[in-house]
Amino acid sequence: MRHRLKRILDDRIINSLRGNRIMQSLLPLPQEFHIERLRGGGFNRVIGITVIHSTEESERVVLRVPRFFYSHIDREVAILRYVGMRTSIPVAEVKAFDLTRNNPLNQPYVIQSRIPGYDLQHSGPGLFSGLTHAQQCTVAKELGRILQTLQGATNPAPRRIEASDNDPQSFVVRPFEVNTNPFESSNPDLDDMSLASSPPAYETTLDFFLSQFERLKTAALKHHDELQWAYMDRFADVASQMKDLGILRDNQHYLCHLDLASAPRNIMVDIQTDSTLRISGILDWDDAVFAPKFVGCVPPFWLWTCASEEASDEKNANETPPGFEQQELKQIFEKAVGQEFCNYMYNPQYRLARKLFQWALHGLNSSWAMEEADDFLEEWSTMQIPGMPRIRPPLNDLEDDEASSEEELAQESEDF
């Protein structure tokens, strides 16, 4: 039923576009156009449009229509314009957008240039495992350069790129929002700091972590979620210990994609010959943020394992691949990003710090996330130096308290 409804909605958009009045209102006077349904994402429907301006001139664009009413089109536009203006990374150019429903589609939309080529994950000519070794080597080198370029854009504090309130055509850098109910994804009820006109001031990376976890603790109390509060309290303690161990020593913050190194679907390649290609563009910038450097140093080990699926576990990223070609891909990428990046990428302490950053942004919004948090706290306890207090999962402490209570009751019964 859900897939059938999705198809109906997609067909409605496409049929609306076929009316010449609709197209002329969205794009400046096309003489002819062709429409193509493209693979969409979890948050947007995507329609390909080839606009024919004359017999010799055509332009390929993409129409993105959000699936949900709470989507942030203004944020998408702001990030694309920021990256396009401040870096040399190839991204789509925003051609037109409307944040309202006062248009022929009756929905918000963005029209942007269509990046040529294929993504590296889905079946087709661009599937990474189907490329020649020479082409894969080019991907490894160019991806490394792109990740280094990202770290050339900095900000004094962790922030999110958003559209300006006064001019949606321009962008600003703002503090993160905190949803006071992380289990509710629609119409978020933001905390007071998210709505405040004066942003919080962070002098250090530790200040950011402690501030975020304090905000999330306040949100948990608002919804009487004592377990969420306890996890945020543990995470704040971990952040303090990370600072003591020198993990949070860099107080500068860098532009991070957050869904690039682990997701080859967001990398577009233009295949030129059997031995050459180029990365033609990077997709899905919706969640890009300024964050500590280690956050952007996720190992893209699908490069040297030839796996096209998203990688979900970084623990084995630094293992030597079995084949010579895979070893070469790993070495090419490591050379492109440099030694500092590799240290952030492979050191297990920074792997846990990346996870901690994700929870500082979003909290825990599912039971499996809490199970993951328990594993995180258990693993962190193995990295502590002697003398550091062990930080245990909240439920472990609760079980110990219950066991102690039962023992006390048993002892009282015996004494009686």
Coordinates of C-alpha atoms in Angstrom, one line a residue:
M1 CA 0.0 0.0 0.0
R2 CA 2.8 2.4 0.9
H3 CA 4.7 1.8 -2.4
R4 CA 1.4 2.2 -4.3
L5 CA 0.8 5.5 -2.6
K6 CA 4.4 6.6 -3.4
R7 CA 3.8 5.7 -7.1
I8 CA 0.6 7.7 -7.2
L9 CA 2.3 10.8 -5.7
D10 CA 5.2 10.5 -8.2
D11 CA 2.8 10.1 -11.1
R12 CA 0.8 13.2 -9.9
I13 CA 3.9 15.3 -9.9
I14 CA 5.0 14.1 -13.3
N15 CA 1.6 14.5 -14.9
S16 CA 1.5 18.1 -13.5
L17 CA 4.8 18.8 -15.1
R18 CA 3.6 17.7 -18.5
G19 CA 1.3 20.7 -18.6
N20 CA 3.2 23.4 -20.5
R21 CA 1.9 26.1 -18.2
I22 CA 3.4 24.2 -15.2
M23 CA 6.8 23.9 -16.8
Q24 CA 6.9 27.5 -18.0
S25 CA 6.1 28.7 -14.4
L26 CA 9.0 26.6 -13.0
L27 CA 11.6 27.3 -15.7
P28 CA 12.1 30.3 -18.0
L29 CA 10.3 29.6 -21.3
P30 CA 11.4 26.1 -22.3
Q31 CA 10.4 25.3 -25.9
E32 CA 10.4 21.5 -25.3
F33 CA 11.2 19.3 -22.3
H34 CA 11.5 15.6 -21.4
I35 CA 10.7 14.1 -18.0
E36 CA 12.3 11.2 -16.4
R37 CA 11.6 9.5 -13.0
L38 CA 14.9 9.2 -11.0
R39 CA 15.8 7.2 -7.9
G40 CA 14.7 9.3 -4.9
G41 CA 15.9 9.3 -1.4
G42 CA 14.2 8.9 2.0
F43 CA 13.2 12.6 2.1
N44 CA 12.8 13.7 -1.5
R45 CA 11.1 12.7 -4.7
V46 CA 13.4 13.3 -7.6
I47 CA 12.4 14.0 -11.2
G48 CA 14.8 14.5 -14.1
I49 CA 14.0 17.2 -16.6
T50 CA 15.8 17.9 -19.9
V51 CA 14.9 21.3 -21.1
I52 CA 15.3 22.0 -24.8
H53 CA 15.9 25.8 -25.4
S54 CA 16.6 25.5 -29.1
T55 CA 17.5 22.8 -31.7
E56 CA 21.1 22.8 -30.5
E57 CA 20.9 23.8 -26.8
S58 CA 19.5 21.7 -24.0
E59 CA 19.9 21.8 -20.2
R60 CA 19.4 18.9 -17.8
V61 CA 18.0 19.7 -14.4
V62 CA 16.6 17.9 -11.4
L63 CA 13.4 18.7 -9.5
R64 CA 13.4 17.7 -5.8
V65 CA 10.1 17.6 -4.0
P66 CA 10.1 16.8 -0.3
R67 CA 8.1 13.8 0.9
F68 CA 7.4 15.3 4.3
F69 CA 6.0 18.7 5.4
Y70 CA 8.8 19.3 7.9
S71 CA 11.6 19.1 5.3
H72 CA 14.1 21.9 5.3
I73 CA 14.4 23.0 1.7
D74 CA 15.8 26.3 2.8
R75 CA 18.7 24.5 4.5
E76 CA 19.4 22.4 1.4
V77 CA 19.6 25.5 -0.7
A78 CA 21.8 27.3 1.8
I79 CA 24.3 24.4 2.1
L80 CA 24.6 23.9 -1.7
R81 CA 25.3 27.6 -2.2
Y82 CA 27.8 27.7 0.7
V83 CA 29.8 24.7 -0.6
G84 CA 29.6 26.0 -4.2
M85 CA 30.9 29.4 -3.2
R86 CA 33.5 28.5 -0.5
T87 CA 35.0 25.3 -1.9
S88 CA 36.1 23.7 -5.2
I89 CA 34.0 20.6 -4.6
P90 CA 31.6 19.9 -7.4
V91 CA 28.0 20.3 -6.3
A92 CA 24.7 20.9 -8.0
E93 CA 23.8 24.5 -8.8
V94 CA 20.4 25.8 -7.5
K95 CA 18.4 27.1 -10.4
A96 CA 15.1 27.9 -8.7
F97 CA 13.2 27.1 -5.5
D98 CA 10.0 27.8 -3.7
L99 CA 9.6 27.3 0.1
T100 CA 5.8 27.6 -0.1
R101 CA 2.9 25.8 -1.7
N102 CA 1.8 28.8 -3.7
N103 CA 3.0 27.4 -7.0
P104 CA 1.6 25.1 -9.7
L105 CA 2.9 22.0 -8.0
N106 CA 1.1 23.0 -4.7
Q107 CA 4.3 21.8 -2.9
P108 CA 7.7 23.2 -2.0
Y109 CA 10.4 22.3 -4.5
V110 CA 14.0 22.9 -5.6
I111 CA 15.3 22.9 -9.2
Q112 CA 19.0 22.3 -9.5
S113 CA 21.5 21.3 -12.2
R114 CA 21.8 17.6 -12.9
I115 CA 25.3 16.3 -12.1
P116 CA 26.5 14.1 -15.0
G117 CA 27.3 10.4 -14.5
Y118 CA 26.3 7.7 -12.1
D119 CA 26.5 7.1 -8.4
L120 CA 29.0 4.5 -7.1
Q121 CA 26.5 2.4 -5.2
H122 CA 23.5 1.5 -7.3
S123 CA 23.6 -1.0 -10.1
G124 CA 24.7 0.5 -13.4
P125 CA 27.9 1.6 -15.1
G126 CA 29.1 3.5 -12.0
L127 CA 28.8 0.6 -9.6
F128 CA 32.2 0.7 -7.8
S129 CA 32.9 -3.0 -7.9
G130 CA 32.3 -2.9 -11.7
L131 CA 34.9 -0.3 -12.4
T132 CA 38.3 -1.1 -13.7
H133 CA 41.2 -1.0 -11.2
A134 CA 42.6 2.1 -12.8
Q135 CA 39.2 3.8 -12.5
Q136 CA 39.0 2.7 -8.8
C137 CA 42.4 4.2 -8.1
T138 CA 41.2 7.5 -9.5
V139 CA 38.1 7.4 -7.2
A140 CA 40.4 6.7 -4.2
K141 CA 42.7 9.6 -5.0
E142 CA 39.9 12.1 -5.9
L143 CA 37.8 11.2 -2.9
G144 CA 40.8 11.7 -0.6
R145 CA 41.4 15.2 -2.1
I146 CA 37.7 16.1 -1.7
L147 CA 37.8 15.1 2.0
Q148 CA 40.9 17.3 2.5
T149 CA 39.2 20.2 0.7
L150 CA 36.3 19.9 3.1
Q151 CA 38.6 20.4 6.0
G152 CA 39.8 23.7 4.4
A153 CA 36.5 25.3 5.4
T154 CA 36.5 26.1 9.1
N155 CA 34.4 27.8 11.8
P156 CA 35.3 28.7 15.4
A157 CA 32.5 26.5 16.9
P158 CA 30.3 23.6 15.9
R159 CA 27.5 25.0 13.8
R160 CA 24.9 24.2 11.1
I161 CA 24.6 26.0 7.8
E162 CA 21.1 27.4 7.2
A163 CA 19.2 30.0 5.1
S164 CA 19.1 33.6 6.4
D165 CA 15.8 34.6 8.0
N166 CA 15.9 37.9 6.0
D167 CA 17.0 36.4 2.7
P168 CA 16.5 32.7 1.8
Q169 CA 18.9 33.3 -1.1
S170 CA 21.8 33.7 1.3
F171 CA 23.2 31.5 4.1
V172 CA 24.2 31.9 7.8
V173 CA 25.9 29.6 10.3
R174 CA 23.8 28.8 13.4
P175 CA 23.9 26.7 16.5
F176 CA 22.3 23.2 16.5
E177 CA 18.7 22.7 17.3
V178 CA 17.7 20.3 20.0
N179 CA 14.4 18.4 19.6
T180 CA 12.9 18.1 23.1
N181 CA 11.2 14.9 22.0
P182 CA 13.7 12.8 20.0
F183 CA 11.2 10.0 19.5
E184 CA 9.0 12.4 17.5
S185 CA 10.4 13.2 14.0
S186 CA 7.7 15.6 12.8
N187 CA 6.9 19.1 14.0
P188 CA 9.8 19.2 16.5
D189 CA 9.3 21.1 19.8
L190 CA 12.6 22.9 20.1
D191 CA 14.2 23.7 23.4
D192 CA 14.6 27.3 24.6
M193 CA 18.2 27.6 23.5
S194 CA 17.3 26.5 19.9
L195 CA 14.7 29.3 19.8
A196 CA 16.9 31.9 21.6
S197 CA 18.2 34.9 19.6
S198 CA 21.6 34.8 21.2
P199 CA 23.6 31.6 20.4
P200 CA 25.5 29.7 23.0
A201 CA 29.2 30.5 23.2
Y202 CA 31.6 27.5 23.1
E203 CA 35.3 28.2 23.9
T204 CA 36.3 24.6 23.5
T205 CA 35.1 21.4 21.9
L206 CA 34.4 20.1 25.4
D207 CA 32.2 23.1 26.0
F208 CA 30.1 22.1 23.0
F209 CA 29.7 18.5 24.1
L210 CA 28.8 19.4 27.7
S211 CA 26.3 22.1 26.5
Q212 CA 24.6 19.7 24.1
F213 CA 24.3 16.9 26.6
E214 CA 22.9 19.3 29.2
R215 CA 20.3 20.5 26.7
L216 CA 19.3 16.9 25.9
K217 CA 19.1 16.1 29.6
T218 CA 16.7 19.0 30.1
A219 CA 14.7 17.8 27.1
A220 CA 14.5 14.3 28.7
L221 CA 13.3 15.7 32.0
K222 CA 10.6 17.6 30.1
H223 CA 9.2 14.2 28.9
H224 CA 9.9 12.4 32.1
D225 CA 12.5 10.2 30.4
E226 CA 14.8 9.3 33.2
L227 CA 16.7 6.7 31.1
Q228 CA 17.5 9.2 28.3
W229 CA 18.7 11.6 31.0
A230 CA 21.0 9.0 32.5
Y231 CA 22.6 8.2 29.1
M232 CA 23.2 11.9 28.4
D233 CA 24.8 12.3 31.8
R234 CA 27.1 9.3 31.1
F235 CA 28.0 10.8 27.7
A236 CA 29.0 14.1 29.3
D237 CA 31.3 12.2 31.6
V238 CA 32.8 10.4 28.6
A239 CA 33.4 13.7 26.9
S240 CA 35.2 15.0 30.0
Q241 CA 37.4 11.9 30.1
M242 CA 38.2 12.3 26.4
K243 CA 39.3 15.8 27.0
D244 CA 41.6 14.6 29.8
L245 CA 43.1 12.0 27.4
G246 CA 43.8 14.7 24.7
I247 CA 41.1 13.4 22.3
L248 CA 39.3 16.8 22.2
R249 CA 42.4 19.0 22.0
D250 CA 41.6 20.7 18.6
N251 CA 39.1 23.5 19.2
Q252 CA 38.8 24.4 15.5
H253 CA 35.9 23.0 13.6
Y254 CA 35.7 21.8 10.0
L255 CA 33.0 21.3 7.3
C256 CA 31.8 17.7 7.4
H257 CA 29.4 16.0 5.0
L258 CA 28.4 13.3 7.6
D259 CA 27.2 10.9 4.8
L260 CA 30.0 10.8 2.3
A261 CA 32.8 8.4 3.2
S262 CA 30.5 5.7 4.4
A263 CA 27.9 6.1 1.6
P264 CA 29.2 5.7 -2.0
R265 CA 25.7 6.4 -3.3
N266 CA 26.5 10.1 -2.7
I267 CA 29.5 10.1 -5.0
M268 CA 28.8 10.7 -8.7
V269 CA 31.4 9.7 -11.4
D270 CA 31.6 10.6 -15.0
I271 CA 33.1 7.6 -16.9
Q272 CA 35.2 8.7 -19.8
T273 CA 37.2 5.6 -21.0
D274 CA 37.9 2.1 -19.6
S275 CA 40.8 3.5 -17.7
T276 CA 39.7 7.0 -16.8
L277 CA 36.9 8.8 -15.0
R278 CA 36.3 11.8 -12.7
I279 CA 34.2 12.4 -9.7
S280 CA 31.6 14.7 -11.2
G281 CA 29.8 15.7 -8.0
I282 CA 28.8 15.1 -4.4
L283 CA 25.2 14.6 -3.4
D284 CA 23.1 14.8 -0.3
W285 CA 24.5 17.8 1.7
D286 CA 21.4 18.1 3.8
D287 CA 23.2 17.3 7.1
A288 CA 26.5 19.0 6.5
V289 CA 27.9 20.7 9.6
F290 CA 30.9 22.3 11.1
A291 CA 32.4 19.8 13.6
P292 CA 35.6 18.6 15.2
K293 CA 38.1 17.3 12.6
F294 CA 37.8 13.7 13.7
V295 CA 34.0 13.7 12.8
G296 CA 34.8 14.0 9.1
C297 CA 37.5 11.3 9.1
V298 CA 35.3 8.3 8.6
P299 CA 37.2 5.5 6.8
P300 CA 35.7 4.7 3.4
F301 CA 36.8 1.1 3.5
W302 CA 34.3 0.1 0.8
L303 CA 37.1 1.4 -1.4
W304 CA 39.4 -1.4 -0.5
T305 CA 36.8 -4.1 0.3
C306 CA 34.9 -3.6 -3.0
A307 CA 31.7 -3.5 -1.0
S308 CA 28.9 -1.3 -2.4
E309 CA 26.7 -1.3 0.6
E310 CA 27.0 1.3 3.3
A311 CA 29.6 0.4 5.9
S312 CA 28.2 0.3 9.4
D313 CA 31.2 -0.8 11.5
E314 CA 34.6 0.9 11.4
K315 CA 36.4 -1.5 13.8
N316 CA 38.1 -3.5 11.0
A317 CA 38.8 -0.5 8.7
N318 CA 42.6 -0.7 9.1
E319 CA 43.0 -4.4 8.5
T320 CA 45.2 -5.2 5.5
P321 CA 43.1 -6.2 2.5
P322 CA 43.8 -9.7 1.1
G323 CA 44.4 -8.7 -2.5
F324 CA 47.2 -6.6 -4.0
E325 CA 44.8 -4.3 -5.9
Q326 CA 42.7 -3.6 -2.7
Q327 CA 45.9 -2.9 -0.8
E328 CA 46.9 -0.4 -3.5
L329 CA 43.5 1.4 -3.2
K330 CA 43.9 1.7 0.6
Q331 CA 47.4 3.1 0.1
I332 CA 46.3 5.6 -2.5
F333 CA 43.5 7.0 -0.4
E334 CA 45.8 7.2 2.7
K335 CA 48.4 9.1 0.8
A336 CA 45.7 11.5 -0.6
V337 CA 44.3 12.4 2.9
G338 CA 47.6 12.5 4.8
Q339 CA 48.9 11.1 8.1
E340 CA 46.8 13.3 10.4
F341 CA 43.6 12.2 8.7
C342 CA 44.6 8.5 9.0
N343 CA 45.2 8.9 12.7
Y344 CA 41.8 10.3 13.2
M345 CA 40.4 7.6 10.8
Y346 CA 41.8 4.5 12.4
N347 CA 42.3 5.3 16.1
P348 CA 39.5 3.6 18.0
Q349 CA 39.3 6.5 20.5
Y350 CA 38.3 8.8 17.6
R351 CA 35.9 6.2 16.3
L352 CA 34.1 6.5 19.6
A353 CA 34.4 10.3 19.6
R354 CA 32.6 10.3 16.2
K355 CA 29.8 8.3 17.7
L356 CA 29.6 10.6 20.7
F357 CA 29.2 13.6 18.4
Q358 CA 26.2 12.0 16.7
W359 CA 24.5 11.5 20.0
A360 CA 25.4 15.1 21.0
L361 CA 23.4 16.2 17.9
H362 CA 20.4 13.8 18.0
G363 CA 20.3 12.0 21.4
L364 CA 19.1 8.4 21.5
N365 CA 15.8 7.9 19.6
S366 CA 15.4 4.1 19.6
S367 CA 15.9 1.0 21.7
W368 CA 18.6 -0.3 19.4
A369 CA 20.4 3.0 19.8
M370 CA 20.4 2.5 23.6
E371 CA 21.9 -1.0 23.0
E372 CA 24.6 0.6 20.9
A373 CA 25.2 3.1 23.6
D374 CA 25.7 0.3 26.1
D375 CA 28.3 -1.3 23.8
F376 CA 29.9 2.1 23.4
L377 CA 30.2 2.6 27.2
E378 CA 31.6 -0.9 27.7
E379 CA 34.2 -0.3 24.9
W380 CA 35.2 3.1 26.3
S381 CA 35.9 1.5 29.7
T382 CA 38.6 -0.5 28.1
M383 CA 40.3 2.7 26.9
Q384 CA 40.4 4.5 30.2
I385 CA 43.7 5.0 32.0
P386 CA 44.2 3.7 35.6
G387 CA 42.5 6.0 38.1
M388 CA 39.7 7.1 35.9
P389 CA 36.3 6.2 37.3
R390 CA 34.5 3.6 35.1
I391 CA 31.4 4.9 33.4
R392 CA 28.8 2.1 33.3
P393 CA 25.6 1.8 31.3
P394 CA 22.6 3.1 33.2
L395 CA 20.7 -0.2 33.2
N396 CA 23.8 -2.0 34.7
D397 CA 23.7 0.4 37.6
L398 CA 20.0 -0.1 38.0
E399 CA 20.4 -3.8 38.1
D400 CA 23.1 -3.5 40.7
D401 CA 20.9 -1.2 42.8
E402 CA 18.1 -3.8 42.6
A403 CA 20.4 -6.6 43.5
S404 CA 21.7 -4.6 46.4
S405 CA 18.2 -3.9 47.6
E406 CA 17.3 -7.6 47.4
E407 CA 20.4 -8.5 49.4
E408 CA 19.5 -5.9 52.0
L409 CA 16.0 -7.2 52.3
A410 CA 17.3 -10.7 52.6
Q411 CA 19.7 -9.7 55.3
E412 CA 16.9 -7.9 57.2
S413 CA 14.7 -11.0 57.0
E414 CA 17.6 -13.1 58.4
D415 CA 18.2 -10.6 61.2
F416 CA 14.5 -10.6 62.0

